[in-house]
Amino acid sequence: MLTLLHNPRCSKSRQALALLEERGADVQVRRYLDDPLDEKELRSLMSRLDADGTALVRTNEAEWKALDADIDDPDQVVRAIVAHPKILQRPIADDGQRAVIGRPPEDVLGLLD
């Protein structure tokens, strides 16, 4: 089963979900703004990403800019996302062994192989 960290207001997130559903993937949707990840979950997620932790942050968000945090410091990134879930990049598909940021949305399909 795949977990999709999803924001239904985001077009890329909606596209990723549609792609997974079209291919019959068993997807559990987690609306991370309503059900935020805790520090342990974020660290675990970071260990499964094909990218480094800096890819997890939406650096253009006002909340991130106001923090004056170091994007290259994983501890600061995790603390920032826990405090401000809105800055988590989306969508993210996670099969428990690998996680992929769906930018572009088609990237999530790599977990179906």
mmCIF file of N, CA, C and O in Angstrom, residues 4-18 21 28-35 58 85-86 88-92 103:
data_model
loop_
_atom_site.group_PDB
_atom_site.id
_atom_site.type_symbol
_atom_site.label_atom_id
_atom_site.label_comp_id
_atom_site.label_asym_id
_atom_site.label_seq_id
_atom_site.Cartn_x
_atom_site.Cartn_y
_atom_site.Cartn_z
ATOM 1 N N LEU A 4 -0.086 8.546 0.396
ATOM 2 C CA LEU A 4 0.124 9.798 -0.322
ATOM 3 C C LEU A 4 -0.099 10.945 0.652
ATOM 4 O O LEU A 4 -1.195 11.113 1.185
ATOM 5 N N LEU A 5 0.962 11.699 0.910
ATOM 6 C CA LEU A 5 0.842 12.920 1.701
ATOM 7 C C LEU A 5 0.241 13.947 0.759
ATOM 8 O O LEU A 5 0.868 14.346 -0.227
ATOM 9 N N HIS A 6 -0.962 14.348 1.066
ATOM 10 C CA HIS A 6 -1.820 15.008 0.093
ATOM 11 C C HIS A 6 -2.413 16.302 0.633
ATOM 12 O O HIS A 6 -2.783 16.387 1.807
ATOM 13 N N ASN A 7 -2.473 17.292 -0.236
ATOM 14 C CA ASN A 7 -3.206 18.522 0.028
ATOM 15 C C ASN A 7 -4.198 18.662 -1.125
ATOM 16 O O ASN A 7 -3.791 18.940 -2.259
ATOM 17 N N PRO A 8 -5.491 18.478 -0.861
ATOM 18 C CA PRO A 8 -6.465 18.512 -1.950
ATOM 19 C C PRO A 8 -6.579 19.859 -2.648
ATOM 20 O O PRO A 8 -7.126 19.929 -3.750
ATOM 21 N N ARG A 9 -6.049 20.908 -2.056
ATOM 22 C CA ARG A 9 -6.088 22.221 -2.703
ATOM 23 C C ARG A 9 -4.948 22.405 -3.701
ATOM 24 O O ARG A 9 -4.920 23.387 -4.431
ATOM 25 N N CYS A 10 -4.016 21.465 -3.736
ATOM 26 C CA CYS A 10 -2.846 21.551 -4.616
ATOM 27 C C CYS A 10 -3.099 20.754 -5.896
ATOM 28 O O CYS A 10 -3.406 19.561 -5.851
ATOM 29 N N SER A 11 -2.949 21.395 -7.035
ATOM 30 C CA SER A 11 -3.210 20.714 -8.309
ATOM 31 C C SER A 11 -2.243 19.554 -8.540
ATOM 32 O O SER A 11 -2.642 18.502 -9.050
ATOM 33 N N LYS A 12 -0.990 19.705 -8.177
ATOM 34 C CA LYS A 12 -0.006 18.624 -8.367
ATOM 35 C C LYS A 12 -0.369 17.422 -7.494
ATOM 36 O O LYS A 12 -0.225 16.281 -7.904
ATOM 37 N N SER A 13 -0.844 17.696 -6.307
ATOM 38 C CA SER A 13 -1.250 16.625 -5.403
ATOM 39 C C SER A 13 -2.475 15.898 -5.951
ATOM 40 O O SER A 13 -2.538 14.660 -5.940
ATOM 41 N N ARG A 14 -3.436 16.646 -6.452
ATOM 42 C CA ARG A 14 -4.630 16.023 -7.053
ATOM 43 C C ARG A 14 -4.244 15.199 -8.282
ATOM 44 O O ARG A 14 -4.778 14.106 -8.495
ATOM 45 N N GLN A 15 -3.314 15.710 -9.082
ATOM 46 C CA GLN A 15 -2.875 14.975 -10.274
ATOM 47 C C GLN A 15 -2.188 13.668 -9.889
ATOM 48 O O GLN A 15 -2.425 12.630 -10.506
ATOM 49 N N ALA A 16 -1.333 13.717 -8.870
ATOM 50 C CA ALA A 16 -0.631 12.507 -8.433
ATOM 51 C C ALA A 16 -1.631 11.463 -7.941
ATOM 52 O O ALA A 16 -1.530 10.279 -8.287
ATOM 53 N N LEU A 17 -2.607 11.881 -7.157
ATOM 54 C CA LEU A 17 -3.618 10.955 -6.662
ATOM 55 C C LEU A 17 -4.398 10.340 -7.821
ATOM 56 O O LEU A 17 -4.623 9.123 -7.860
ATOM 57 N N ALA A 18 -4.783 11.148 -8.787
ATOM 58 C CA ALA A 18 -5.520 10.643 -9.953
ATOM 59 C C ALA A 18 -4.683 9.624 -10.731
ATOM 60 O O ALA A 18 -5.204 8.575 -11.142
ATOM 61 N N GLU A 21 -4.620 6.356 -8.762
ATOM 62 C CA GLU A 21 -5.930 5.688 -8.806
ATOM 63 C C GLU A 21 -6.218 5.108 -10.182
ATOM 64 O O GLU A 21 -6.779 4.007 -10.293
ATOM 65 N N GLN A 28 -3.491 5.018 0.406
ATOM 66 C CA GLN A 28 -4.041 5.612 1.621
ATOM 67 C C GLN A 28 -3.676 7.089 1.574
ATOM 68 O O GLN A 28 -2.504 7.444 1.492
ATOM 69 N N VAL A 29 -4.666 7.941 1.596
ATOM 70 C CA VAL A 29 -4.445 9.385 1.529
ATOM 71 C C VAL A 29 -4.314 9.927 2.948
ATOM 72 O O VAL A 29 -5.149 9.653 3.805
ATOM 73 N N ARG A 30 -3.251 10.664 3.152
ATOM 74 C CA ARG A 30 -3.058 11.343 4.438
ATOM 75 C C ARG A 30 -3.001 12.839 4.170
ATOM 76 O O ARG A 30 -2.057 13.332 3.565
ATOM 77 N N ARG A 31 -4.002 13.535 4.634
ATOM 78 C CA ARG A 31 -4.040 14.992 4.504
ATOM 79 C C ARG A 31 -3.157 15.570 5.604
ATOM 80 O O ARG A 31 -3.600 15.771 6.728
ATOM 81 N N TYR A 32 -1.915 15.812 5.236
ATOM 82 C CA TYR A 32 -0.903 16.164 6.228
ATOM 83 C C TYR A 32 -1.164 17.497 6.930
ATOM 84 O O TYR A 32 -0.607 17.743 8.001
ATOM 85 N N LEU A 33 -2.012 18.353 6.375
ATOM 86 C CA LEU A 33 -2.349 19.592 7.080
ATOM 87 C C LEU A 33 -3.333 19.317 8.216
ATOM 88 O O LEU A 33 -3.316 20.003 9.239
ATOM 89 N N ASP A 34 -4.194 18.305 8.029
ATOM 90 C CA ASP A 34 -5.148 17.915 9.061
ATOM 91 C C ASP A 34 -4.541 16.908 10.037
ATOM 92 O O ASP A 34 -4.940 16.834 11.195
ATOM 93 N N ASP A 35 -3.600 16.115 9.549
ATOM 94 C CA ASP A 35 -2.952 15.064 10.328
ATOM 95 C C ASP A 35 -1.435 15.193 10.122
ATOM 96 O O ASP A 35 -0.832 14.403 9.396
ATOM 97 N N ARG A 58 8.992 23.703 1.144
ATOM 98 C CA ARG A 58 8.487 24.688 0.179
ATOM 99 C C ARG A 58 9.089 26.031 0.599
ATOM 100 O O ARG A 58 8.516 26.759 1.406
ATOM 101 N N PRO A 85 3.387 22.673 9.214
ATOM 102 C CA PRO A 85 3.171 21.619 8.205
ATOM 103 C C PRO A 85 2.932 22.151 6.796
ATOM 104 O O PRO A 85 3.203 21.446 5.819
ATOM 105 N N LYS A 86 2.476 23.378 6.684
ATOM 106 C CA LYS A 86 2.218 23.968 5.368
ATOM 107 C C LYS A 86 3.466 24.007 4.492
ATOM 108 O O LYS A 86 3.374 23.993 3.267
ATOM 109 N N LEU A 88 5.684 21.711 4.129
ATOM 110 C CA LEU A 88 6.066 20.402 3.599
ATOM 111 C C LEU A 88 5.755 20.354 2.108
ATOM 112 O O LEU A 88 4.647 20.682 1.676
ATOM 113 N N GLN A 89 6.742 19.929 1.333
ATOM 114 C CA GLN A 89 6.544 19.785 -0.113
ATOM 115 C C GLN A 89 5.460 18.741 -0.356
ATOM 116 O O GLN A 89 5.293 17.802 0.415
ATOM 117 N N ARG A 90 4.767 18.877 -1.448
ATOM 118 C CA ARG A 90 3.683 17.957 -1.783
ATOM 119 C C ARG A 90 3.602 17.766 -3.280
ATOM 120 O O ARG A 90 4.052 18.644 -4.011
ATOM 121 N N PRO A 91 3.032 16.660 -3.677
ATOM 122 C CA PRO A 91 2.668 15.490 -2.901
ATOM 123 C C PRO A 91 3.885 14.598 -2.658
ATOM 124 O O PRO A 91 4.894 14.705 -3.367
ATOM 125 N N ILE A 92 3.774 13.724 -1.688
ATOM 126 C CA ILE A 92 4.819 12.733 -1.429
ATOM 127 C C ILE A 92 4.146 11.372 -1.349
ATOM 128 O O ILE A 92 3.197 11.182 -0.590
ATOM 129 N N ARG A 103 6.890 15.813 -7.936
ATOM 130 C CA ARG A 103 7.151 17.020 -8.720
ATOM 131 C C ARG A 103 8.074 16.639 -9.857
ATOM 132 O O ARG A 103 9.287 16.547 -9.633
#
